[in-house]
């Protein structure tokens, strides 16, 4: 793929589980706070952070919400990190605007805060963001879907299986990126749901898991059983959508596209369950984040953005078994080599 870049240059307040890497004599400590500890994306992120922390002698504690959207647990985790004297926090925020006051408190305490995968609102509420270009990730699957449908794209019936009602930035970027790629007027590109394109059947939320994807797909099929394109926030939601479609005999008539690039998702691409997915690299995000915290602790230097972007871009590639003309992609074999989870 000509545009492929991997950037190799580089629990609730009462139930938070901290997984600590062995500390060396150094006094550098860090926290990883993810949306859940069950989604394979965040499992791999934790693996990357833990391995790099062990390598660099950083004392790491990892926290997670009970479900995607559990911002209260994340706020509690930030409070714990402040109390522990952490040098840095790596955060994938469930509520990208609501968590900003807690992030400010951490930064005021001299802690480096790096958003992983999901930019805060505003993005500069964090010291840095290490992420997939989620707008591009959405745009790639939108372009692929439109090119695959060809002339039929003008009459498509599209379902959007989004993340949570709070519309975190990662949700908005992927959703609006898909529309941009497919040729839909996004109106306000920073908002989900203000579009008036008649091809949009509707939006529903999934909480980023399989059961949520199944329920959301069922809801939208009741609204319009002629749906033939499904945009999903991630691959667990895509798997749930497929099960709902299969239950009514529609699985062969609908294009499902997604974002993640985990190994189960790539297998679903190979099996024809998902038509195309935009692959991202969570292990790289987290390991680079730990490196940045260690450098900040040693030198006071904060990470810099990728040139021309407002964040540090950790790469994205479209994975599909059915390449579409004019859309850069990698095949399932390459996607399998680079997948995670």
CSV table of C-alpha atoms in Angstrom, one decimal:
chain,number,residue,atom,x,y,z
A,1,UNK,CA,0.0,0.0,0.0
A,2,UNK,CA,1.6,3.2,-1.1
A,3,UNK,CA,0.3,5.3,1.8
A,4,UNK,CA,0.9,2.6,4.5
A,5,UNK,CA,2.9,3.9,7.4
A,6,UNK,CA,3.5,2.2,10.7
A,7,UNK,CA,5.4,5.0,12.5
A,8,UNK,CA,8.1,2.6,13.6
A,9,UNK,CA,10.3,5.6,14.2
A,10,UNK,CA,9.8,6.3,16.5
A,11,UNK,CA,-12.7,-0.5,37.2
A,12,UNK,CA,-14.7,1.7,39.0
A,13,UNK,CA,-13.8,3.8,42.0
A,14,UNK,CA,-14.5,0.7,44.2
A,15,UNK,CA,-13.2,-1.9,41.8
A,16,UNK,CA,-10.1,-0.5,40.0
A,17,UNK,CA,-7.6,-3.2,39.3
A,18,UNK,CA,-4.0,-2.0,39.2
A,19,UNK,CA,-1.5,-4.2,37.4
A,20,UNK,CA,2.0,-3.2,38.3
A,21,UNK,CA,5.2,-3.9,36.3
A,22,UNK,CA,8.2,-4.5,38.5
A,23,UNK,CA,9.9,-1.3,39.5
A,24,UNK,CA,13.6,-0.7,39.2
A,25,UNK,CA,15.6,1.6,41.4
A,26,UNK,CA,14.3,4.4,39.3
A,27,UNK,CA,11.5,6.4,40.8
A,28,UNK,CA,9.6,6.9,37.5
A,29,UNK,CA,6.0,5.8,37.8
A,30,UNK,CA,3.2,5.9,35.2
A,31,UNK,CA,-0.5,5.0,34.8
A,32,UNK,CA,-2.4,3.5,31.9
A,33,UNK,CA,-6.1,4.2,32.0
A,34,UNK,CA,-8.2,2.4,29.4
A,35,UNK,CA,-11.9,2.4,28.6
A,36,UNK,CA,-12.2,-1.3,29.5
A,37,UNK,CA,-9.9,-4.2,30.3
A,38,UNK,CA,-11.8,-6.7,28.0
A,39,UNK,CA,-11.7,-5.2,24.5
A,40,UNK,CA,-8.7,-6.8,22.7
A,41,UNK,CA,-7.6,-3.3,21.6
A,42,UNK,CA,-7.0,-2.2,25.2
A,43,UNK,CA,-5.6,-5.6,26.2
A,44,UNK,CA,-2.9,-5.2,23.6
A,45,UNK,CA,-2.4,-1.6,24.6
A,46,UNK,CA,-1.8,-2.8,28.2
A,47,UNK,CA,0.7,-5.4,26.9
A,48,UNK,CA,2.6,-2.8,25.0
A,49,UNK,CA,2.8,-0.4,28.0
A,50,UNK,CA,3.7,-3.2,30.4
A,51,UNK,CA,6.5,-4.6,28.2
A,52,UNK,CA,8.0,-1.1,27.6
A,53,UNK,CA,7.7,-0.2,31.3
A,54,UNK,CA,9.6,-3.3,32.3
A,55,UNK,CA,12.3,-2.6,29.7
A,56,UNK,CA,12.8,1.0,30.9
A,57,UNK,CA,12.3,0.4,34.6
A,58,UNK,CA,9.1,2.3,34.9
A,59,UNK,CA,6.6,1.4,37.6
A,60,UNK,CA,3.3,1.0,35.8
A,61,UNK,CA,-0.2,0.8,37.2
A,62,UNK,CA,-3.1,0.0,34.8
A,63,UNK,CA,-6.7,0.9,35.4
A,64,UNK,CA,-9.9,0.5,33.4
A,65,UNK,CA,-13.6,1.3,33.4
A,66,UNK,CA,-16.2,-1.5,33.8
A,67,UNK,CA,-17.6,-0.8,30.3
A,68,UNK,CA,-16.9,1.6,27.5
A,69,UNK,CA,-18.5,4.9,28.7
A,70,UNK,CA,-17.6,4.5,32.3
A,71,UNK,CA,-16.0,7.8,32.8
A,72,UNK,CA,-16.5,7.9,36.6
A,73,UNK,CA,-14.0,5.0,37.0
A,74,UNK,CA,-11.5,6.9,34.8
A,75,UNK,CA,-11.8,10.0,36.9
A,76,UNK,CA,-11.2,7.9,40.1
A,77,UNK,CA,-8.1,6.4,38.4
A,78,UNK,CA,-6.7,9.8,37.7
A,79,UNK,CA,-7.2,10.8,41.3
A,80,UNK,CA,-5.3,7.7,42.3
A,81,UNK,CA,-2.5,8.5,39.9
A,82,UNK,CA,-2.1,12.0,41.3
A,83,UNK,CA,-2.1,10.7,44.9
A,84,UNK,CA,0.6,8.1,43.9
A,85,UNK,CA,2.9,10.8,42.4
A,86,UNK,CA,2.9,9.4,38.9
A,87,UNK,CA,5.1,11.1,36.4
A,88,UNK,CA,2.8,10.5,33.5
A,89,UNK,CA,-0.7,9.2,32.6
A,90,UNK,CA,-1.7,7.4,29.3
A,91,UNK,CA,-5.4,7.8,28.9
A,92,UNK,CA,-8.1,6.5,26.5
A,93,UNK,CA,-11.0,8.6,27.6
A,94,UNK,CA,-14.6,7.4,27.6
A,95,UNK,CA,-16.0,11.0,28.0
A,96,UNK,CA,-13.5,13.1,26.0
A,97,UNK,CA,-15.0,16.4,27.3
A,98,UNK,CA,-16.2,15.4,30.7
A,99,UNK,CA,-12.8,14.1,31.9
A,100,UNK,CA,-11.0,17.3,31.1
A,101,UNK,CA,-11.2,18.9,34.6
A,102,UNK,CA,-9.6,15.7,36.1
A,103,UNK,CA,-6.9,15.9,33.4
A,104,UNK,CA,-6.3,19.5,34.2
A,105,UNK,CA,-5.9,18.6,37.9
A,106,UNK,CA,-3.2,16.0,36.9
A,107,UNK,CA,-1.4,18.4,34.7
A,108,UNK,CA,-1.5,21.1,37.4
A,109,UNK,CA,0.2,18.6,39.6
A,110,UNK,CA,3.1,18.3,37.1
A,111,UNK,CA,2.0,15.0,35.5
A,112,UNK,CA,2.4,14.5,31.8
A,113,UNK,CA,-0.9,13.4,30.3
A,114,UNK,CA,-0.9,11.7,26.9
A,115,UNK,CA,-4.2,10.8,25.2
A,116,UNK,CA,-4.0,7.4,23.4
A,117,UNK,CA,-6.3,6.7,20.4
A,118,UNK,CA,-9.0,9.1,21.5
A,119,UNK,CA,-8.3,12.9,21.5
A,120,UNK,CA,-9.7,14.9,24.3
A,121,UNK,CA,-12.1,17.9,23.7
A,122,UNK,CA,-10.3,20.2,23.2
A,123,UNK,CA,-7.3,18.1,22.0
A,124,UNK,CA,-4.8,20.4,23.8
A,125,UNK,CA,-6.4,19.5,27.1
A,126,UNK,CA,-3.7,16.7,27.1
A,127,UNK,CA,0.0,17.4,26.7
A,128,UNK,CA,0.0,15.1,23.6
A,129,UNK,CA,-2.1,12.6,21.7
A,130,UNK,CA,-0.7,9.4,20.3
A,131,UNK,CA,-3.3,8.0,17.9
A,132,UNK,CA,-4.5,6.5,14.7
A,133,UNK,CA,-5.6,9.2,12.2
A,134,UNK,CA,-9.2,8.2,13.0
A,135,UNK,CA,-10.7,10.5,10.4
A,136,UNK,CA,-8.5,8.8,7.8
A,137,UNK,CA,-9.4,5.4,9.1
A,138,UNK,CA,-13.1,6.2,8.6
A,139,UNK,CA,-12.4,7.8,5.2
A,140,UNK,CA,-10.6,4.6,3.9
A,141,UNK,CA,-13.5,2.3,4.7
A,142,UNK,CA,-16.0,4.8,3.3
A,143,UNK,CA,-14.0,5.1,0.1
A,144,UNK,CA,-13.8,1.3,-0.1
A,145,UNK,CA,-17.5,0.8,0.4
A,146,UNK,CA,-18.4,3.4,-2.2
A,147,UNK,CA,-16.0,2.0,-4.7
A,148,UNK,CA,-17.2,-1.6,-4.1
A,149,UNK,CA,-20.8,-0.6,-4.7
A,150,UNK,CA,-20.0,1.5,-7.7
A,151,UNK,CA,-23.1,3.1,-9.3
A,152,UNK,CA,-25.3,1.4,-6.6
A,153,UNK,CA,-23.7,3.7,-3.9
A,154,UNK,CA,-26.1,6.5,-4.9
A,155,UNK,CA,-29.0,4.4,-3.7
A,156,UNK,CA,-27.3,2.8,-0.6
A,157,UNK,CA,-29.1,2.3,2.7
A,158,UNK,CA,-26.5,2.9,5.4
A,159,UNK,CA,-26.7,2.0,9.1
A,160,UNK,CA,-24.2,3.6,11.5
A,161,UNK,CA,-23.3,1.6,14.6
A,162,UNK,CA,-21.5,4.2,16.8
A,163,UNK,CA,-20.0,4.0,20.2
A,164,UNK,CA,-21.8,5.9,23.0
A,165,UNK,CA,-24.3,8.7,23.4
A,166,UNK,CA,-21.6,11.1,24.5
A,167,UNK,CA,-20.0,11.0,21.1
A,168,UNK,CA,-16.3,10.7,22.1
A,169,UNK,CA,-13.9,12.1,19.5
A,170,UNK,CA,-12.8,8.7,18.2
A,171,UNK,CA,-16.5,7.9,17.5
A,172,UNK,CA,-17.1,11.2,15.7
A,173,UNK,CA,-13.9,11.0,13.6
A,174,UNK,CA,-14.5,7.5,12.4
A,175,UNK,CA,-18.2,8.2,11.7
A,176,UNK,CA,-17.6,11.4,9.8
A,177,UNK,CA,-14.5,10.0,8.1
A,178,UNK,CA,-16.7,7.3,6.6
A,179,UNK,CA,-19.2,9.8,5.4
A,180,UNK,CA,-16.5,11.9,3.8
A,181,UNK,CA,-15.1,8.8,2.0
A,182,UNK,CA,-18.5,7.6,0.9
A,183,UNK,CA,-19.5,11.0,-0.5
A,184,UNK,CA,-22.0,12.2,2.2
A,185,UNK,CA,-22.2,15.8,3.2
A,186,UNK,CA,-21.1,15.7,6.9
A,187,UNK,CA,-22.6,19.2,7.7
A,188,UNK,CA,-20.7,19.8,11.0
A,189,UNK,CA,-17.8,17.3,10.8
A,190,UNK,CA,-17.4,17.5,14.6
A,191,UNK,CA,-20.9,16.2,15.3
A,192,UNK,CA,-22.8,13.0,14.6
A,193,UNK,CA,-26.4,13.1,13.5
A,194,UNK,CA,-26.9,16.4,11.8
A,195,UNK,CA,-26.6,15.0,8.3
A,196,UNK,CA,-29.6,15.0,5.9
A,197,UNK,CA,-28.5,12.5,3.2
A,198,UNK,CA,-31.4,10.2,2.5
A,199,UNK,CA,-29.1,7.2,2.3
A,200,UNK,CA,-28.6,7.3,6.0
A,201,UNK,CA,-31.1,5.0,7.7
A,202,UNK,CA,-30.0,6.0,11.2
A,203,UNK,CA,-27.5,5.8,14.0
A,204,UNK,CA,-27.5,3.6,17.1
A,205,UNK,CA,-24.9,3.0,19.8
A,206,UNK,CA,-23.0,-0.2,20.7
A,207,UNK,CA,-20.8,0.5,23.6
A,208,UNK,CA,-18.1,-1.0,21.4
A,209,UNK,CA,-19.0,-4.6,22.1
A,210,UNK,CA,-20.6,-7.6,20.3
A,211,UNK,CA,-23.9,-7.6,22.2
A,212,UNK,CA,-24.3,-3.8,21.6
A,213,UNK,CA,-23.6,-4.3,17.9
A,214,UNK,CA,-26.2,-7.0,17.6
A,215,UNK,CA,-28.9,-4.9,19.4
A,216,UNK,CA,-28.1,-1.8,17.4
A,217,UNK,CA,-28.3,-3.7,14.2
A,218,UNK,CA,-31.6,-5.2,15.2
A,219,UNK,CA,-33.0,-1.8,16.0
A,220,UNK,CA,-31.9,-0.3,12.7
A,221,UNK,CA,-33.3,-3.2,10.7
A,222,UNK,CA,-36.6,-2.6,12.3
A,223,UNK,CA,-36.4,0.9,11.0
A,224,UNK,CA,-35.4,-0.1,7.5
A,225,UNK,CA,-34.9,-3.8,6.5
A,226,UNK,CA,-33.3,-2.7,3.2
A,227,UNK,CA,-30.0,-1.7,4.8
A,228,UNK,CA,-27.1,-2.8,2.6
A,229,UNK,CA,-24.1,-0.9,4.2
A,230,UNK,CA,-23.1,-0.9,7.8
A,231,UNK,CA,-20.4,1.3,9.4
A,232,UNK,CA,-19.3,0.0,12.7
A,233,UNK,CA,-17.2,1.7,15.3
A,234,UNK,CA,-15.0,-1.4,15.9
A,235,UNK,CA,-14.8,-5.0,15.1
A,236,UNK,CA,-16.6,-6.4,18.1
A,237,UNK,CA,-19.6,-4.3,17.1
A,238,UNK,CA,-19.2,-5.5,13.5
A,239,UNK,CA,-19.3,-9.2,14.7
A,240,UNK,CA,-22.5,-8.4,16.6
A,241,UNK,CA,-24.0,-6.7,13.5
A,242,UNK,CA,-23.2,-9.7,11.4
A,243,UNK,CA,-25.0,-12.1,13.8
A,244,UNK,CA,-28.1,-9.9,13.7
A,245,UNK,CA,-28.0,-9.9,9.9
A,246,UNK,CA,-27.4,-13.6,9.8
A,247,UNK,CA,-30.4,-14.3,12.0
A,248,UNK,CA,-32.7,-12.8,9.3
A,249,UNK,CA,-30.8,-14.2,6.3
A,250,UNK,CA,-29.3,-10.9,5.2
A,251,UNK,CA,-25.6,-11.5,5.9
A,252,UNK,CA,-24.7,-12.0,2.2
A,253,UNK,CA,-26.5,-8.8,1.1
A,254,UNK,CA,-24.8,-6.3,3.3
A,255,UNK,CA,-21.3,-4.7,3.3
A,256,UNK,CA,-19.9,-4.3,6.8
A,257,UNK,CA,-16.9,-2.1,7.4
A,258,UNK,CA,-15.1,-1.3,10.6
A,259,UNK,CA,-11.9,0.0,12.3
A,260,UNK,CA,-9.5,-1.9,14.5
A,261,UNK,CA,-7.4,-4.5,12.7
A,262,UNK,CA,-7.3,-7.0,15.5
A,263,UNK,CA,-6.5,-10.6,14.7
A,264,UNK,CA,-10.2,-11.7,15.1
A,265,UNK,CA,-11.3,-8.8,12.9
A,266,UNK,CA,-8.8,-9.7,10.2
A,267,UNK,CA,-10.0,-13.3,10.3
A,268,UNK,CA,-13.5,-12.0,9.8
A,269,UNK,CA,-12.3,-10.0,6.8
A,270,UNK,CA,-10.8,-13.3,5.4
A,271,UNK,CA,-14.1,-15.1,6.1
A,272,UNK,CA,-16.1,-12.4,4.3
A,273,UNK,CA,-17.9,-11.3,7.5
A,274,UNK,CA,-16.3,-7.8,7.4
A,275,UNK,CA,-15.7,-6.4,4.0
A,276,UNK,CA,-12.8,-4.1,5.0
A,277,UNK,CA,-11.3,-2.7,8.2
A,278,UNK,CA,-8.9,0.0,8.9
A,279,UNK,CA,-6.0,-1.4,11.0
A,280,UNK,CA,-4.5,0.5,13.9
A,281,UNK,CA,-1.6,-0.2,16.1
A,282,UNK,CA,-2.4,0.0,19.9
A,283,UNK,CA,0.8,-1.7,21.1
A,284,UNK,CA,2.8,0.9,19.4
A,285,UNK,CA,0.7,3.8,20.8
A,286,UNK,CA,1.2,2.5,24.4
A,287,UNK,CA,4.9,1.6,24.1
A,288,UNK,CA,5.7,5.0,22.6
A,289,UNK,CA,3.6,6.6,25.4
A,290,UNK,CA,5.8,4.9,28.1
A,291,UNK,CA,8.9,6.0,26.3
A,292,UNK,CA,7.6,9.6,26.3
A,293,UNK,CA,6.8,9.5,30.0
A,294,UNK,CA,10.3,8.2,30.8
A,295,UNK,CA,11.9,10.9,28.6
A,296,UNK,CA,9.8,13.6,30.3
A,297,UNK,CA,10.8,12.3,33.7
A,298,UNK,CA,14.5,12.4,32.8
A,299,UNK,CA,14.7,15.6,30.8
A,300,UNK,CA,11.4,17.5,31.1
A,301,UNK,CA,10.9,17.3,27.3
A,302,UNK,CA,7.4,16.7,26.1
A,303,UNK,CA,6.5,14.8,22.9
A,304,UNK,CA,6.1,16.5,19.6
A,305,UNK,CA,3.3,16.1,17.0
A,306,UNK,CA,3.7,14.5,13.6
A,307,UNK,CA,4.6,17.2,11.1
A,308,UNK,CA,1.4,18.8,9.8
A,309,UNK,CA,-0.9,17.1,12.3
A,310,UNK,CA,-2.2,18.0,15.7
A,311,UNK,CA,-1.2,14.6,17.2
A,312,UNK,CA,1.5,11.9,16.9
A,313,UNK,CA,0.3,9.6,14.1
A,314,UNK,CA,0.8,5.9,14.8
A,315,UNK,CA,-0.4,4.7,11.4
A,316,UNK,CA,-3.4,3.1,9.7
A,317,UNK,CA,-3.9,0.7,6.8
A,318,UNK,CA,-7.0,-0.6,5.1
A,319,UNK,CA,-7.2,-4.4,5.2
A,320,UNK,CA,-9.5,-6.2,2.7
A,321,UNK,CA,-9.7,-9.4,0.7
A,322,UNK,CA,-11.4,-7.5,-2.1
A,323,UNK,CA,-9.3,-4.5,-3.2
A,324,UNK,CA,-11.2,-1.6,-4.7
A,325,UNK,CA,-9.9,0.6,-7.5
A,326,UNK,CA,-8.4,3.8,-6.3
A,327,UNK,CA,-8.3,2.8,-2.6
A,328,UNK,CA,-4.9,1.9,-1.0
A,329,UNK,CA,-5.1,-1.3,0.9
A,330,UNK,CA,-3.1,-4.3,2.2
A,331,UNK,CA,-4.2,-7.9,1.9
A,332,UNK,CA,-5.3,-10.3,4.6
A,333,UNK,CA,-1.8,-11.9,4.8
A,334,UNK,CA,-0.2,-8.6,5.6
A,335,UNK,CA,-3.0,-7.7,7.9
A,336,UNK,CA,-2.5,-10.9,9.8
A,337,UNK,CA,1.2,-10.2,10.1
A,338,UNK,CA,0.5,-6.8,11.7
A,339,UNK,CA,-2.7,-7.7,13.7
A,340,UNK,CA,-3.1,-7.8,17.5
A,341,UNK,CA,-5.3,-9.5,20.0
